[in-house]
Coordinates of C-alpha atoms in Angstrom, one line a residue:
M292 CA 20.3 97.3 110.3
E293 CA 18.4 95.0 112.7
R294 CA 15.1 96.2 111.4
R295 CA 16.1 95.6 107.8
Q296 CA 17.3 92.1 108.6
F297 CA 14.0 91.4 110.5
I298 CA 12.0 92.5 107.4
Q299 CA 14.1 90.4 105.1
T300 CA 13.7 87.4 107.3
M301 CA 9.9 87.9 107.4
V302 CA 9.7 88.2 103.6
A303 CA 11.8 85.0 103.3
V304 CA 9.5 83.1 105.7
A305 CA 6.4 84.3 103.9
S306 CA 7.9 83.3 100.6
M307 CA 8.8 79.8 101.9
A308 CA 5.2 79.4 103.4
S309 CA 3.7 80.5 100.1
S310 CA 5.9 78.1 98.1
G311 CA 5.0 75.3 100.4
A312 CA 1.3 75.9 100.1
W313 CA 1.6 76.1 96.4
A314 CA 3.6 72.9 96.2
Q315 CA 1.1 71.2 98.5
T316 CA -1.8 72.3 96.3
N317 CA 0.0 71.3 93.1
N318 CA 0.6 67.9 94.6
W319 CA -3.1 67.5 95.3
P320 CA -4.2 65.0 96.4
D321 CA -1.7 63.7 98.9
K322 CA -4.2 62.3 101.4
P323 CA -7.7 60.7 101.3
I324 CA -10.6 62.8 100.0
K325 CA -14.0 62.8 101.6
L326 CA -17.2 63.0 99.6
V327 CA -20.2 64.0 101.7
L328 CA -23.7 62.7 100.8
S329 CA -27.1 63.7 102.2
Q330 CA -28.5 60.2 101.4
P331 CA -28.1 56.9 103.2
A332 CA -25.9 54.0 102.1
G333 CA -27.7 51.9 99.4
S334 CA -29.7 54.8 98.0
G335 CA -29.6 55.8 94.3
P336 CA -27.2 58.8 94.8
D337 CA -25.0 56.6 97.1
N338 CA -24.7 53.9 94.5
V339 CA -23.6 56.5 91.9
A340 CA -21.2 58.2 94.3
R341 CA -19.5 55.0 95.2
L342 CA -19.1 53.9 91.6
L343 CA -17.6 57.3 90.9
G344 CA -15.5 57.3 94.0
D345 CA -14.0 53.9 93.2
R346 CA -12.8 55.1 89.8
L347 CA -11.6 58.5 91.1
A348 CA -9.6 56.8 93.8
K349 CA -7.7 54.9 91.1
S350 CA -7.1 57.9 88.8
L351 CA -6.2 60.3 91.7
G352 CA -4.1 57.8 93.6
Q353 CA -5.8 58.4 96.9
P354 CA -8.8 56.8 98.7
L355 CA -12.1 58.5 98.2
V356 CA -14.2 58.1 101.4
I357 CA -18.0 58.3 101.1
D358 CA -19.5 60.1 104.2
N359 CA -23.2 59.5 104.4
K360 CA -25.1 62.2 106.4
P361 CA -28.8 61.6 105.6
G362 CA -31.8 63.4 107.0
G363 CA -33.5 66.8 107.2
Q364 CA -34.3 66.9 103.5
N365 CA -30.6 67.1 102.7
V366 CA -30.0 69.8 105.2
I367 CA -27.8 67.7 107.6
G368 CA -25.3 66.6 104.9
A369 CA -25.3 69.9 103.0
Q370 CA -24.6 71.9 106.2
A371 CA -21.8 69.6 107.3
A372 CA -20.2 69.9 103.8
A373 CA -20.6 73.7 103.7
R374 CA -19.0 74.0 107.2
S375 CA -16.1 71.7 106.5
T376 CA -12.5 73.0 106.1
P377 CA -12.1 74.3 102.5
D378 CA -8.7 72.6 102.0
G379 CA -9.5 70.6 98.9
Y380 CA -10.2 67.3 100.7
T381 CA -13.9 67.6 101.4
F382 CA -16.5 67.8 98.6
Y383 CA -20.3 67.5 98.5
F384 CA -22.1 65.1 96.2
A385 CA -25.2 67.2 95.8
T386 CA -28.7 66.7 94.4
T387 CA -31.1 69.1 92.8
A388 CA -33.0 69.3 96.1
A389 CA -29.9 70.2 98.1
L390 CA -28.7 73.0 95.8
I391 CA -31.9 74.3 94.2
T392 CA -35.3 73.3 95.5
N393 CA -34.5 73.6 99.2
T394 CA -33.8 77.3 98.7
L395 CA -37.4 77.6 97.4
L396 CA -39.0 75.5 100.2
F397 CA -37.4 76.9 103.4
K398 CA -37.7 80.4 104.6
Q399 CA -34.7 79.8 106.8
L400 CA -32.2 77.3 105.4
A401 CA -29.3 76.2 107.6
Y402 CA -26.9 76.7 104.7
D403 CA -26.8 78.9 101.6
P404 CA -26.0 76.9 98.4
Q405 CA -25.2 80.0 96.4
K406 CA -22.9 81.6 98.9
E407 CA -21.3 78.6 100.7
F408 CA -20.5 76.3 97.8
V409 CA -18.6 76.6 94.5
P410 CA -19.3 74.4 91.5
V411 CA -16.8 71.6 90.7
A412 CA -18.3 69.1 88.2
F413 CA -21.6 67.8 86.8
V414 CA -22.0 64.1 87.2
A415 CA -25.4 62.8 85.8
R416 CA -29.0 63.5 85.2
S417 CA -31.4 61.4 87.3
P418 CA -34.8 60.8 85.6
F419 CA -37.7 60.1 87.8
A420 CA -40.5 57.6 87.0
I421 CA -44.1 56.8 87.7
L422 CA -44.3 53.1 88.8
V423 CA -46.9 50.6 89.7
D424 CA -46.8 47.1 91.2
V425 CA -46.0 44.5 88.6
N426 CA -49.4 42.9 89.2
S427 CA -51.3 46.1 88.8
P428 CA -53.9 46.2 86.0
I429 CA -52.4 49.7 85.1
Q430 CA -50.3 49.3 82.0
T431 CA -50.0 52.8 80.7
I432 CA -50.1 56.4 81.9
D433 CA -53.6 56.7 80.2
D434 CA -54.7 53.8 82.3
L435 CA -53.5 55.6 85.4
I436 CA -55.2 58.9 84.6
T437 CA -58.5 57.2 83.7
K438 CA -58.5 55.0 86.8
S439 CA -57.6 58.0 89.0
K440 CA -60.4 60.2 87.6
A441 CA -62.9 57.4 88.1
S442 CA -61.9 56.6 91.6
N443 CA -63.8 59.3 93.4
G444 CA -60.7 60.4 95.2
Q445 CA -59.6 56.9 96.2
F446 CA -56.6 56.6 93.9
S447 CA -53.2 57.3 95.5
I448 CA -49.7 58.1 94.3
G449 CA -46.9 57.6 96.7
N450 CA -44.0 60.1 97.0
E451 CA -41.5 61.4 99.5
G452 CA -43.6 64.3 100.6
P453 CA -45.0 67.6 99.2
R454 CA -41.7 69.5 99.8
T455 CA -39.4 66.9 98.2
F456 CA -38.4 66.5 94.6
S457 CA -40.6 63.4 94.0
G458 CA -43.5 65.1 95.8
M459 CA -43.3 68.2 93.6
I460 CA -43.2 66.1 90.5
A461 CA -46.2 64.2 91.7
R462 CA -48.1 67.5 92.3
L463 CA -47.0 68.8 88.8
F464 CA -48.3 65.6 87.2
N465 CA -51.5 65.8 89.1
A466 CA -52.1 69.4 88.1
R467 CA -51.2 69.0 84.4
S468 CA -53.0 65.6 83.9
K469 CA -56.0 66.4 86.0
A470 CA -55.5 63.0 87.5
A471 CA -57.1 64.0 90.9
A472 CA -55.0 61.5 92.8
N473 CA -54.3 61.5 96.5
L474 CA -50.6 62.1 97.1
V475 CA -49.4 59.9 99.9
P476 CA -46.0 60.8 101.5
Y477 CA -43.6 58.1 102.7
A478 CA -40.4 58.2 104.6
N479 CA -38.1 57.3 101.8
V480 CA -38.0 55.4 98.4
G481 CA -37.4 52.0 100.1
V482 CA -40.5 52.4 102.3
G483 CA -42.5 53.7 99.4
S484 CA -41.5 50.7 97.2
Q485 CA -42.6 48.3 99.9
N486 CA -45.9 50.2 100.3
L487 CA -46.5 50.0 96.5
M488 CA -45.7 46.3 96.3
G489 CA -47.9 45.7 99.3
G490 CA -50.9 47.4 97.7
H491 CA -51.0 50.4 100.1
V492 CA -50.8 52.9 97.2
D493 CA -51.8 52.6 93.6
A494 CA -48.7 54.2 92.0
M495 CA -45.5 55.9 93.0
V496 CA -43.2 58.7 91.8
A497 CA -39.5 57.9 92.5
D498 CA -36.1 58.3 91.0
L499 CA -35.0 55.6 88.6
A500 CA -31.6 55.3 90.4
S501 CA -33.4 54.0 93.5
T502 CA -36.1 51.8 91.7
A503 CA -34.4 50.5 88.6
Q504 CA -33.3 47.2 90.1
L505 CA -36.8 46.4 91.5
A506 CA -38.2 47.1 88.0
K507 CA -35.5 44.9 86.4
Q508 CA -36.3 42.2 88.9
G509 CA -39.9 42.2 87.8
K510 CA -41.3 43.6 91.0
L511 CA -42.3 47.0 89.8
R512 CA -43.5 48.3 86.4
V513 CA -42.3 51.7 85.1
I514 CA -45.1 53.2 83.1
A515 CA -43.6 56.6 82.3
T516 CA -40.5 58.6 82.9
T517 CA -40.2 62.3 83.7
A518 CA -37.5 63.3 81.2
A519 CA -38.2 65.3 78.1
K520 CA -37.4 62.3 75.9
R521 CA -37.4 58.5 76.4
V522 CA -34.5 57.4 78.7
P523 CA -31.7 55.3 77.1
G524 CA -32.1 51.8 78.4
W525 CA -35.8 52.4 78.9
E526 CA -36.8 53.1 75.4
N527 CA -40.0 51.0 75.7
V528 CA -41.3 53.3 78.4
P529 CA -42.9 56.6 77.2
A530 CA -41.9 60.0 78.6
L531 CA -44.6 62.0 80.2
S532 CA -43.9 64.7 77.7
E533 CA -45.5 62.5 75.1
K534 CA -48.7 62.8 77.0
L535 CA -48.5 66.2 78.7
G536 CA -46.1 68.1 76.5
S537 CA -42.9 69.9 77.7
F538 CA -42.8 67.9 80.9
D539 CA -39.1 67.7 81.8
M540 CA -38.6 67.1 85.5
V541 CA -35.2 65.4 86.0
G542 CA -33.0 65.4 89.0
W543 CA -29.3 65.5 88.8
F544 CA -26.1 65.0 90.7
A545 CA -23.2 67.5 90.9
I546 CA -20.1 67.9 92.9
V547 CA -19.5 71.2 94.7
A548 CA -16.9 72.3 97.3
P549 CA -17.0 74.6 100.3
K550 CA -16.2 78.1 99.3
G551 CA -12.5 78.8 99.6
T552 CA -11.4 75.4 98.3
P553 CA -8.1 75.8 96.4
Q554 CA -8.8 76.3 92.7
Q555 CA -6.2 73.8 91.6
A556 CA -8.0 71.0 93.5
I557 CA -11.4 72.1 91.9
T558 CA -9.9 72.1 88.4
K559 CA -8.2 68.8 88.8
L560 CA -11.3 67.1 90.1
N561 CA -13.4 68.6 87.3
Q562 CA -11.0 67.2 84.7
E563 CA -10.9 63.8 86.3
V564 CA -14.7 63.5 86.5
N565 CA -15.1 64.6 82.9
L566 CA -12.6 62.1 81.7
L567 CA -14.6 59.4 83.5
L568 CA -17.9 60.5 81.9
A569 CA -16.3 60.4 78.5
D570 CA -15.6 56.7 79.1
K571 CA -18.5 54.8 77.5
E572 CA -18.0 51.8 79.7
F573 CA -18.1 53.9 82.8
A574 CA -21.1 55.9 81.6
G575 CA -22.9 52.6 80.8
R576 CA -22.3 51.4 84.4
I577 CA -23.9 54.6 85.7
A578 CA -26.8 54.1 83.3
N579 CA -27.3 50.6 84.5
I580 CA -28.0 52.1 87.9
G581 CA -30.5 54.6 86.4
P582 CA -28.9 58.0 85.9
L583 CA -27.5 59.3 82.6
A584 CA -23.9 60.4 82.5
D585 CA -24.0 62.3 79.3
A586 CA -23.0 65.9 79.9
S587 CA -19.5 66.8 80.8
M588 CA -19.3 70.4 82.0
S589 CA -16.6 72.9 82.9
E590 CA -16.8 74.7 86.2
E591 CA -18.3 77.7 84.5
D592 CA -20.8 75.5 82.7
V593 CA -21.9 74.0 86.0
K594 CA -22.3 77.5 87.4
K595 CA -24.6 78.6 84.5
F596 CA -26.5 75.3 84.7
L597 CA -27.3 75.8 88.4
S598 CA -28.4 79.4 87.8
A599 CA -30.8 78.2 85.0
E600 CA -32.1 75.4 87.2
L601 CA -32.9 77.8 90.0
A602 CA -34.9 80.0 87.6
R603 CA -36.8 77.0 86.2
W604 CA -37.7 75.5 89.6
T605 CA -38.8 78.9 90.8
E606 CA -41.5 78.8 88.0
V607 CA -42.4 75.2 88.8
T608 CA -43.0 76.0 92.5
R609 CA -45.2 78.9 91.6
E610 CA -47.2 76.7 89.2
I611 CA -47.9 74.0 91.8
G612 CA -48.4 76.6 94.6
V613 CA -45.6 75.5 97.0
L614 CA -44.6 78.3 99.3
P615 CA -41.5 78.4 101.6
E616 CA -42.0 77.5 105.2

């Protein structure tokens, strides 16, 4: 009899615990949510994340805290997010580099994007651009290619380094256009922009999200974008595909969660993000920063997208000869 009562008591306790966990998940969120970023405050991804976070905080009824952990080519932030407790209150605002290209560039990566994260929502595409100083005589991409070829190796294009997204785009542009430019690495977009405006490099490859305001202020000139088609809001700027054909190198932002995160939290956040992206006013505010919020995706859609991006970038790294180190 005592053994039977003990078993019944244990079953009741387990049932109560399960019900409590279920109720807690169904009430998600009931405390602040943390969104980890691999970029510093004030960067393009940070600007988009904070805009998204402000609106999500209102719709979810809980604060959304931006946790910037820059450095190590996204490794510091990504690893911190991957190792966080999968309780539905920590998510990772990821870039293409963090989830895709890092896996192709590092022989030993401190985190595994495919195994340690699960997809939550797609946020926006982030076109890159080729820019020059506003006082540069270069007006078009043809001008840039012509001047580069005639410079006897003196023409330079700034980027964030050969193993970064902008660096690989610069290498791909160099290879396909035969521009023969020197590719000069800089610490970050801010430093690169200052170098460009100071005349230390002739041109620069950078994301629009980080350089759009300088262009709109008349300090930099965007002479081409890297998307397959002209970017809304920048229709007067040609896409590189118009010159080089099938050139479509765009970054993107997506939200992922550490593996084991409750499904109810993932589904709810996916729904809330997609509702925001469907709001034309909100999408317009993101576009004003530079990225394009024009593709709502289900969790399964995000998973398929990431798989396709990994295959695509595998081919790109082979074309430009970048090997993992």
